[in-house]
PDB file of C-alpha atoms in Angstrom:
ATOM      1  CA  MET A   1     102.850 -19.319 -89.806  1.00 65.00           C
ATOM      2  CA  SER A   2     104.576 -22.522 -88.720  1.00 77.00           C
ATOM      3  CA  LYS A   3     107.928 -23.473 -90.210  1.00 84.00           C
ATOM      4  CA  PHE A   4     106.315 -26.855 -90.916  1.00 86.00           C
ATOM      5  CA  SER A   5     103.166 -25.512 -92.587  1.00 85.00           C
ATOM      6  CA  ARG A   6     103.781 -27.386 -95.849  1.00 85.00           C
ATOM      7  CA  PHE A   7     104.020 -30.643 -93.855  1.00 87.00           C
ATOM      8  CA  MET A   8     100.674 -30.189 -92.099  1.00 87.00           C
ATOM      9  CA  LYS A   9      98.006 -32.795 -92.728  1.00 86.00           C
ATOM     10  CA  ALA A  10      95.783 -30.242 -94.461  1.00 85.00           C
ATOM     11  CA  ASN A  11      98.387 -30.100 -97.269  1.00 86.00           C
ATOM     12  CA  LYS A  12      98.648 -33.850 -97.724  1.00 86.00           C
ATOM     13  CA  ALA A  13      97.145 -35.123-100.972  1.00 85.00           C
ATOM     14  CA  THR A  14      94.381 -37.661-100.503  1.00 85.00           C
ATOM     15  CA  LYS A  15      94.437 -40.962-102.321  1.00 88.00           C
ATOM     16  CA  SER A  16      91.387 -41.596-104.440  1.00 93.00           C
ATOM     17  CA  ASN A  17      89.836 -45.017-104.937  1.00 96.00           C
ATOM     18  CA  GLU A  18      90.176 -46.720-108.301  1.00 96.00           C
ATOM     19  CA  LYS A  19      88.171 -49.287-110.208  1.00 97.00           C
ATOM     20  CA  TYR A  20      89.579 -52.379-111.860  1.00 97.00           C
ATOM     21  CA  ALA A  21      88.032 -55.500-113.386  1.00 97.00           C
ATOM     22  CA  PRO A  22      90.124 -58.423-112.092  1.00 97.00           C
ATOM     23  CA  THR A  23      88.256 -61.113-114.063  1.00 96.00           C
ATOM     24  CA  LYS A  24      86.405 -61.452-117.339  1.00 96.00           C
ATOM     25  CA  SER A  25      84.177 -64.199-115.941  1.00 95.00           C
ATOM     26  CA  LEU A  26      81.965 -61.751-113.989  1.00 95.00           C
ATOM     27  CA  THR A  27      80.235 -59.315-116.341  1.00 94.00           C
ATOM     28  CA  TYR A  28      77.572 -56.629-116.613  1.00 94.00           C
ATOM     29  CA  ASP A  29      74.530 -57.347-118.809  1.00 94.00           C
ATOM     30  CA  ASP A  30      76.377 -55.872-121.808  1.00 95.00           C
ATOM     31  CA  GLY A  31      79.246 -58.370-121.379  1.00 93.00           C
ATOM     32  CA  LYS A  32      81.725 -55.816-120.019  1.00 96.00           C
ATOM     33  CA  PRO A  33      83.741 -57.177-117.035  1.00 96.00           C
ATOM     34  CA  LEU A  34      82.499 -56.069-113.598  1.00 96.00           C
ATOM     35  CA  GLU A  35      84.668 -53.421-112.017  1.00 97.00           C
ATOM     36  CA  TRP A  36      85.608 -53.678-108.377  1.00 98.00           C
ATOM     37  CA  GLU A  37      86.518 -50.657-106.260  1.00 98.00           C
ATOM     38  CA  PHE A  38      89.843 -50.453-104.420  1.00 98.00           C
ATOM     39  CA  LYS A  39      91.482 -48.144-101.902  1.00 97.00           C
ATOM     40  CA  GLN A  40      95.168 -47.826-101.214  1.00 96.00           C
ATOM     41  CA  ILE A  41      96.434 -49.152 -97.917  1.00 95.00           C
ATOM     42  CA  THR A  42      98.717 -47.167 -95.640  1.00 94.00           C
ATOM     43  CA  ALA A  43     102.337 -48.020 -94.927  1.00 94.00           C
ATOM     44  CA  LYS A  44     101.259 -49.102 -91.420  1.00 96.00           C
ATOM     45  CA  GLU A  45      98.551 -51.413 -92.814  1.00 96.00           C
ATOM     46  CA  ASN A  46     101.100 -52.854 -95.239  1.00 96.00           C
ATOM     47  CA  GLU A  47     103.577 -53.557 -92.422  1.00 96.00           C
ATOM     48  CA  ASP A  48     100.845 -55.236 -90.377  1.00 97.00           C
ATOM     49  CA  ILE A  49      99.990 -57.482 -93.336  1.00 96.00           C
ATOM     50  CA  ARG A  50     103.684 -58.278 -93.934  1.00 95.00           C
ATOM     51  CA  ASP A  51     104.086 -59.170 -90.246  1.00 95.00           C
ATOM     52  CA  GLN A  52     101.067 -61.514 -90.429  1.00 96.00           C
ATOM     53  CA  CYS A  53     102.629 -63.250 -93.450  1.00 95.00           C
ATOM     54  CA  THR A  54     106.213 -63.540 -92.209  1.00 94.00           C
ATOM     55  CA  ILE A  55     107.558 -66.507 -90.309  1.00 92.00           C
ATOM     56  CA  ASP A  56     110.993 -67.217 -88.853  1.00 91.00           C
ATOM     57  CA  VAL A  57     112.674 -70.237 -90.425  1.00 90.00           C
ATOM     58  CA  PRO A  58     115.734 -71.925 -88.961  1.00 88.00           C
ATOM     59  CA  VAL A  59     119.063 -71.322 -90.709  1.00 89.00           C
ATOM     60  CA  THR A  60     120.477 -74.669 -91.822  1.00 88.00           C
ATOM     61  CA  GLY A  61     123.583 -75.638 -89.881  1.00 87.00           C
ATOM     62  CA  LYS A  62     123.266 -72.755 -87.420  1.00 88.00           C
ATOM     63  CA  PRO A  63     121.387 -73.748 -84.275  1.00 88.00           C
ATOM     64  CA  ASN A  64     119.203 -71.093 -82.669  1.00 88.00           C
ATOM     65  CA  MET A  65     119.514 -68.827 -85.721  1.00 91.00           C
ATOM     66  CA  TYR A  66     116.477 -67.848 -87.740  1.00 90.00           C
ATOM     67  CA  ARG A  67     115.758 -65.709 -90.765  1.00 91.00           C
ATOM     68  CA  PRO A  68     112.434 -64.143 -91.725  1.00 92.00           C
ATOM     69  CA  ARG A  69     110.563 -65.571 -94.714  1.00 92.00           C
ATOM     70  CA  LEU A  70     107.600 -63.826 -96.312  1.00 92.00           C
ATOM     71  CA  ASN A  71     104.782 -66.035 -97.592  1.00 94.00           C
ATOM     72  CA  THR A  72     104.173 -63.966-100.729  1.00 93.00           C
ATOM     73  CA  SER A  73     100.971 -65.763-101.744  1.00 94.00           C
ATOM     74  CA  LYS A  74      99.430 -65.049 -98.346  1.00 96.00           C
ATOM     75  CA  TYR A  75     100.733 -61.473 -98.454  1.00 96.00           C
ATOM     76  CA  PHE A  76      99.189 -60.737-101.880  1.00 96.00           C
ATOM     77  CA  ILE A  77      95.765 -62.155-101.019  1.00 97.00           C
ATOM     78  CA  LYS A  78      95.663 -60.251 -97.721  1.00 97.00           C
ATOM     79  CA  MET A  79      96.678 -57.060 -99.536  1.00 97.00           C
ATOM     80  CA  ILE A  80      93.892 -57.578-102.086  1.00 97.00           C
ATOM     81  CA  CYS A  81      91.339 -58.094 -99.299  1.00 98.00           C
ATOM     82  CA  ALA A  82      92.547 -55.023 -97.403  1.00 97.00           C
ATOM     83  CA  CYS A  83      92.295 -52.854-100.536  1.00 97.00           C
ATOM     84  CA  THR A  84      88.890 -54.079-101.760  1.00 98.00           C
ATOM     85  CA  VAL A  85      86.062 -51.649-101.067  1.00 97.00           C
ATOM     86  CA  TYR A  86      83.466 -53.219-103.379  1.00 97.00           C
ATOM     87  CA  PRO A  87      82.315 -55.949-103.502  1.00 97.00           C
ATOM     88  CA  ASP A  88      82.201 -56.488 -99.746  1.00 97.00           C
ATOM     89  CA  LEU A  89      84.353 -59.598 -99.377  1.00 97.00           C
ATOM     90  CA  HIS A  90      83.072 -60.088 -95.808  1.00 97.00           C
ATOM     91  CA  ASP A  91      79.437 -60.380 -96.942  1.00 97.00           C
ATOM     92  CA  ALA A  92      78.045 -63.747 -95.782  1.00 96.00           C
ATOM     93  CA  GLU A  93      75.595 -64.012 -98.683  1.00 97.00           C
ATOM     94  CA  LEU A  94      78.360 -63.494-101.240  1.00 97.00           C
ATOM     95  CA  GLN A  95      80.650 -65.968 -99.469  1.00 97.00           C
ATOM     96  CA  ASP A  96      77.810 -68.521 -99.222  1.00 97.00           C
ATOM     97  CA  SER A  97      77.131 -68.241-102.961  1.00 97.00           C
ATOM     98  CA  TYR A  98      80.694 -69.484-103.584  1.00 97.00           C
ATOM     99  CA  GLY A  99      80.701 -71.955-100.682  1.00 97.00           C
ATOM    100  CA  VAL A 100      83.566 -70.217 -98.860  1.00 97.00           C
ATOM    101  CA  MET A 101      83.950 -68.714 -95.399  1.00 96.00           C
ATOM    102  CA  THR A 102      86.769 -66.162 -95.677  1.00 97.00           C
ATOM    103  CA  PRO A 103      87.416 -63.065 -97.793  1.00 98.00           C
ATOM    104  CA  GLU A 104      90.648 -64.643 -99.055  1.00 97.00           C
ATOM    105  CA  ASP A 105      88.885 -67.796-100.256  1.00 97.00           C
ATOM    106  CA  LEU A 106      86.196 -65.635-101.844  1.00 98.00           C
ATOM    107  CA  VAL A 107      88.769 -63.762-103.948  1.00 98.00           C
ATOM    108  CA  TYR A 108      90.300 -67.067-105.073  1.00 97.00           C
ATOM    109  CA  ALA A 109      86.820 -68.338-106.014  1.00 97.00           C
ATOM    110  CA  MET A 110      85.813 -65.169-107.865  1.00 97.00           C
ATOM    111  CA  VAL A 111      89.120 -64.735-109.711  1.00 97.00           C
ATOM    112  CA  ASP A 112      89.857 -68.388-110.398  1.00 95.00           C
ATOM    113  CA  ASN A 113      91.794 -67.963-113.659  1.00 96.00           C
ATOM    114  CA  PRO A 114      95.516 -68.136-112.769  1.00 96.00           C
ATOM    115  CA  GLY A 115      96.551 -65.638-115.440  1.00 96.00           C
ATOM    116  CA  GLU A 116      93.912 -63.131-114.375  1.00 97.00           C
ATOM    117  CA  TYR A 117      94.872 -63.584-110.718  1.00 97.00           C
ATOM    118  CA  ASN A 118      98.534 -62.984-111.564  1.00 96.00           C
ATOM    119  CA  GLU A 119      97.628 -59.766-113.426  1.00 96.00           C
ATOM    120  CA  PHE A 120      95.400 -58.778-110.502  1.00 97.00           C
ATOM    121  CA  THR A 121      98.228 -59.109-107.958  1.00 96.00           C
ATOM    122  CA  ALA A 122     100.532 -57.099-110.245  1.00 95.00           C
ATOM    123  CA  TRP A 123      97.876 -54.368-110.570  1.00 96.00           C
ATOM    124  CA  ILE A 124      97.211 -54.200-106.811  1.00 96.00           C
ATOM    125  CA  GLN A 125     100.943 -53.860-106.123  1.00 95.00           C
ATOM    126  CA  SER A 126     101.314 -51.099-108.688  1.00 94.00           C
ATOM    127  CA  PHE A 127      98.196 -49.364-107.354  1.00 95.00           C
ATOM    128  CA  ASN A 128      99.809 -49.316-103.897  1.00 94.00           C
ATOM    129  CA  GLY A 129     103.054 -47.821-105.166  1.00 91.00           C
ATOM    130  CA  PHE A 130     105.078 -50.980-105.690  1.00 89.00           C
ATOM    131  CA  ASP A 131     105.623 -50.185-109.353  1.00 80.00           C
ATOM    132  CA  VAL A 132     109.355 -50.858-109.559  1.00 62.00           C
ATOM    133  CA  SER A 133     110.216 -54.552-109.747  1.00 59.00           C
ATOM    134  CA  MET A 134     113.177 -56.147-108.015  1.00 57.00           C
ATOM    135  CA  ASP A 135     114.734 -56.800-111.463  1.00 62.00           C
ATOM    136  CA  ASP A 136     114.458 -53.073-112.248  1.00 62.00           C
ATOM    137  CA  LYS A 137     116.167 -52.228-108.934  1.00 57.00           C
ATOM    138  CA  VAL A 138     119.002 -54.697-109.662  1.00 57.00           C
ATOM    139  CA  GLU A 139     119.533 -53.172-113.124  1.00 63.00           C
ATOM    140  CA  GLU A 140     119.552 -49.659-111.617  1.00 61.00           C
ATOM    141  CA  ILE A 141     122.220 -50.676-109.103  1.00 60.00           C
ATOM    142  CA  LYS A 142     124.352 -52.273-111.830  1.00 60.00           C
ATOM    143  CA  ASN A 143     124.384 -49.059-113.884  1.00 53.00           C
TER     144      ASN A 143
END
């Protein structure tokens, strides 16, 4: 038996998909909001998305110095698209029905209520393990 047997992949818990209804404007025949299916992304996928959404901005008054800035809106929408299993956001017929050409624009069109979209981004973050807010972390450090 290996000294690392507990760390072997066979012992790693698998992440199950979850369902969530991000908008009340799309419903089943009985009026209940349609549930979408989501999968969790990996840490590597998250880093790739963060990299795609981060730009270097010049530091004022310091030539040739830059600091990274994350475009959070772009980051959240890309995370939503990466996590969505159903509906297929890449489906041309679905995109055509909303008059859009990208998965990101499709999400914005389908979940067009700002409050619902805000709740949706909070849910997707929590679903992916980002369930402690920055304010909570600051309070924890203070105590």
